[in-house]
């Protein structure tokens, strides 16, 4: 029973990028279904689960000799927000330059492909590193200032959790 309830409660957070992808892309003026698709790409089961970083080695895509780590973004917020902003902007620009008879076919395809590569090559790793730097800073704060550092950490933990950066700890 506990395992079933945990699964029910954990599912929205595991697939949070899908929900955020839908709503954020809509706010940024893009197609919300493309945002949801981008969120799905970010949590695809073939990717190393974000919760397993450091436990097992990440699979790598070798594309034209370029090594791209295939790591998921389960439970994250900042990476998907950045990605959906990029997606919506690419989509809007493609709508302007693509002929209407070709727009329905090529714009979603190109938007997703370009954004996906940008996600796994640049945006995701940068946001993950930002999380690591945040964790290092908080660890330094706690280890250096002791009780006061712990109190400061306690005050900022709720906003950190809202951004999904708490997984970095």
JSON list of N, CA, C and O in Angstrom, two decimals, residues 103-124:
[
{"chain": "A", "resi": 103, "resn": "UNK", "atom": "N", "xyz": [4.27, 24.78, -43.18]},
{"chain": "A", "resi": 103, "resn": "UNK", "atom": "CA", "xyz": [4.42, 25.15, -41.77]},
{"chain": "A", "resi": 103, "resn": "UNK", "atom": "C", "xyz": [4.01, 24.04, -40.80]},
{"chain": "A", "resi": 103, "resn": "UNK", "atom": "O", "xyz": [4.72, 23.76, -39.85]},
{"chain": "A", "resi": 104, "resn": "UNK", "atom": "N", "xyz": [2.87, 23.40, -41.03]},
{"chain": "A", "resi": 104, "resn": "UNK", "atom": "CA", "xyz": [2.39, 22.37, -40.10]},
{"chain": "A", "resi": 104, "resn": "UNK", "atom": "C", "xyz": [3.30, 21.16, -40.02]},
{"chain": "A", "resi": 104, "resn": "UNK", "atom": "O", "xyz": [3.33, 20.48, -39.01]},
{"chain": "A", "resi": 105, "resn": "UNK", "atom": "N", "xyz": [4.03, 20.91, -41.06]},
{"chain": "A", "resi": 105, "resn": "UNK", "atom": "CA", "xyz": [4.93, 19.76, -41.08]},
{"chain": "A", "resi": 105, "resn": "UNK", "atom": "C", "xyz": [6.32, 20.09, -40.53]},
{"chain": "A", "resi": 105, "resn": "UNK", "atom": "O", "xyz": [6.84, 19.38, -39.68]},
{"chain": "A", "resi": 106, "resn": "UNK", "atom": "N", "xyz": [6.89, 21.17, -41.00]},
{"chain": "A", "resi": 106, "resn": "UNK", "atom": "CA", "xyz": [8.29, 21.43, -40.68]},
{"chain": "A", "resi": 106, "resn": "UNK", "atom": "C", "xyz": [8.52, 22.20, -39.38]},
{"chain": "A", "resi": 106, "resn": "UNK", "atom": "O", "xyz": [9.51, 21.95, -38.70]},
{"chain": "A", "resi": 107, "resn": "UNK", "atom": "N", "xyz": [7.64, 23.12, -39.05]},
{"chain": "A", "resi": 107, "resn": "UNK", "atom": "CA", "xyz": [7.88, 23.94, -37.85]},
{"chain": "A", "resi": 107, "resn": "UNK", "atom": "C", "xyz": [7.94, 23.10, -36.57]},
{"chain": "A", "resi": 107, "resn": "UNK", "atom": "O", "xyz": [8.90, 23.24, -35.80]},
{"chain": "A", "resi": 108, "resn": "UNK", "atom": "N", "xyz": [6.96, 22.23, -36.30]},
{"chain": "A", "resi": 108, "resn": "UNK", "atom": "CA", "xyz": [7.09, 21.41, -35.08]},
{"chain": "A", "resi": 108, "resn": "UNK", "atom": "C", "xyz": [8.31, 20.50, -35.10]},
{"chain": "A", "resi": 108, "resn": "UNK", "atom": "O", "xyz": [9.02, 20.38, -34.10]},
{"chain": "A", "resi": 109, "resn": "UNK", "atom": "N", "xyz": [8.57, 19.90, -36.24]},
{"chain": "A", "resi": 109, "resn": "UNK", "atom": "CA", "xyz": [9.70, 18.98, -36.37]},
{"chain": "A", "resi": 109, "resn": "UNK", "atom": "C", "xyz": [11.02, 19.70, -36.11]},
{"chain": "A", "resi": 109, "resn": "UNK", "atom": "O", "xyz": [11.83, 19.26, -35.28]},
{"chain": "A", "resi": 110, "resn": "UNK", "atom": "N", "xyz": [11.24, 20.79, -36.80]},
{"chain": "A", "resi": 110, "resn": "UNK", "atom": "CA", "xyz": [12.50, 21.53, -36.63]},
{"chain": "A", "resi": 110, "resn": "UNK", "atom": "C", "xyz": [12.61, 22.14, -35.24]},
{"chain": "A", "resi": 110, "resn": "UNK", "atom": "O", "xyz": [13.70, 22.15, -34.64]},
{"chain": "A", "resi": 111, "resn": "UNK", "atom": "N", "xyz": [11.50, 22.65, -34.71]},
{"chain": "A", "resi": 111, "resn": "UNK", "atom": "CA", "xyz": [11.53, 23.25, -33.36]},
{"chain": "A", "resi": 111, "resn": "UNK", "atom": "C", "xyz": [11.97, 22.22, -32.32]},
{"chain": "A", "resi": 111, "resn": "UNK", "atom": "O", "xyz": [12.83, 22.51, -31.48]},
{"chain": "A", "resi": 112, "resn": "UNK", "atom": "N", "xyz": [11.40, 21.04, -32.39]},
{"chain": "A", "resi": 112, "resn": "UNK", "atom": "CA", "xyz": [11.72, 19.99, -31.41]},
{"chain": "A", "resi": 112, "resn": "UNK", "atom": "C", "xyz": [13.15, 19.48, -31.60]},
{"chain": "A", "resi": 112, "resn": "UNK", "atom": "O", "xyz": [13.89, 19.32, -30.63]},
{"chain": "A", "resi": 113, "resn": "UNK", "atom": "N", "xyz": [13.55, 19.24, -32.82]},
{"chain": "A", "resi": 113, "resn": "UNK", "atom": "CA", "xyz": [14.91, 18.71, -33.06]},
{"chain": "A", "resi": 113, "resn": "UNK", "atom": "C", "xyz": [15.97, 19.71, -32.60]},
{"chain": "A", "resi": 113, "resn": "UNK", "atom": "O", "xyz": [16.90, 19.35, -31.88]},
{"chain": "A", "resi": 114, "resn": "UNK", "atom": "N", "xyz": [15.84, 20.95, -33.02]},
{"chain": "A", "resi": 114, "resn": "UNK", "atom": "CA", "xyz": [16.83, 21.96, -32.65]},
{"chain": "A", "resi": 114, "resn": "UNK", "atom": "C", "xyz": [16.86, 22.16, -31.13]},
{"chain": "A", "resi": 114, "resn": "UNK", "atom": "O", "xyz": [17.92, 22.17, -30.50]},
{"chain": "A", "resi": 115, "resn": "UNK", "atom": "N", "xyz": [15.68, 22.30, -30.54]},
{"chain": "A", "resi": 115, "resn": "UNK", "atom": "CA", "xyz": [15.60, 22.51, -29.09]},
{"chain": "A", "resi": 115, "resn": "UNK", "atom": "C", "xyz": [16.13, 21.31, -28.32]},
{"chain": "A", "resi": 115, "resn": "UNK", "atom": "O", "xyz": [16.79, 21.47, -27.29]},
{"chain": "A", "resi": 116, "resn": "UNK", "atom": "N", "xyz": [15.86, 20.11, -28.80]},
{"chain": "A", "resi": 116, "resn": "UNK", "atom": "CA", "xyz": [16.34, 18.90, -28.11]},
{"chain": "A", "resi": 116, "resn": "UNK", "atom": "C", "xyz": [17.86, 18.87, -28.06]},
{"chain": "A", "resi": 116, "resn": "UNK", "atom": "O", "xyz": [18.45, 18.59, -27.01]},
{"chain": "A", "resi": 117, "resn": "UNK", "atom": "N", "xyz": [18.50, 19.14, -29.20]},
{"chain": "A", "resi": 117, "resn": "UNK", "atom": "CA", "xyz": [19.96, 19.15, -29.19]},
{"chain": "A", "resi": 117, "resn": "UNK", "atom": "C", "xyz": [20.50, 20.26, -28.30]},
{"chain": "A", "resi": 117, "resn": "UNK", "atom": "O", "xyz": [21.46, 20.05, -27.55]},
{"chain": "A", "resi": 118, "resn": "UNK", "atom": "N", "xyz": [19.90, 21.44, -28.37]},
{"chain": "A", "resi": 118, "resn": "UNK", "atom": "CA", "xyz": [20.33, 22.53, -27.49]},
{"chain": "A", "resi": 118, "resn": "UNK", "atom": "C", "xyz": [20.17, 22.15, -26.02]},
{"chain": "A", "resi": 118, "resn": "UNK", "atom": "O", "xyz": [21.01, 22.49, -25.17]},
{"chain": "A", "resi": 119, "resn": "UNK", "atom": "N", "xyz": [19.10, 21.42, -25.72]},
{"chain": "A", "resi": 119, "resn": "UNK", "atom": "CA", "xyz": [18.82, 21.00, -24.34]},
{"chain": "A", "resi": 119, "resn": "UNK", "atom": "C", "xyz": [19.93, 20.10, -23.81]},
{"chain": "A", "resi": 119, "resn": "UNK", "atom": "O", "xyz": [20.46, 20.34, -22.72]},
{"chain": "A", "resi": 120, "resn": "UNK", "atom": "N", "xyz": [20.27, 19.06, -24.56]},
{"chain": "A", "resi": 120, "resn": "UNK", "atom": "CA", "xyz": [21.21, 18.08, -24.04]},
{"chain": "A", "resi": 120, "resn": "UNK", "atom": "C", "xyz": [22.67, 18.50, -24.20]},
{"chain": "A", "resi": 120, "resn": "UNK", "atom": "O", "xyz": [23.54, 18.00, -23.49]},
{"chain": "A", "resi": 121, "resn": "UNK", "atom": "N", "xyz": [22.93, 19.46, -25.11]},
{"chain": "A", "resi": 121, "resn": "UNK", "atom": "CA", "xyz": [24.31, 19.90, -25.29]},
{"chain": "A", "resi": 121, "resn": "UNK", "atom": "C", "xyz": [24.64, 21.09, -24.39]},
{"chain": "A", "resi": 121, "resn": "UNK", "atom": "O", "xyz": [25.70, 21.14, -23.78]},
{"chain": "A", "resi": 122, "resn": "UNK", "atom": "N", "xyz": [23.72, 22.06, -24.28]},
{"chain": "A", "resi": 122, "resn": "UNK", "atom": "CA", "xyz": [24.02, 23.30, -23.56]},
{"chain": "A", "resi": 122, "resn": "UNK", "atom": "C", "xyz": [23.14, 23.55, -22.33]},
{"chain": "A", "resi": 122, "resn": "UNK", "atom": "O", "xyz": [23.65, 23.64, -21.22]},
{"chain": "A", "resi": 123, "resn": "UNK", "atom": "N", "xyz": [21.84, 23.68, -22.55]},
{"chain": "A", "resi": 123, "resn": "UNK", "atom": "CA", "xyz": [20.94, 24.16, -21.49]},
{"chain": "A", "resi": 123, "resn": "UNK", "atom": "C", "xyz": [20.95, 23.24, -20.28]},
{"chain": "A", "resi": 123, "resn": "UNK", "atom": "O", "xyz": [21.14, 23.69, -19.14]},
{"chain": "A", "resi": 124, "resn": "UNK", "atom": "N", "xyz": [20.73, 21.96, -20.49]},
{"chain": "A", "resi": 124, "resn": "UNK", "atom": "CA", "xyz": [20.69, 21.02, -19.38]},
{"chain": "A", "resi": 124, "resn": "UNK", "atom": "C", "xyz": [21.98, 20.99, -18.56]},
{"chain": "A", "resi": 124, "resn": "UNK", "atom": "O", "xyz": [21.95, 21.15, -17.34]}
]
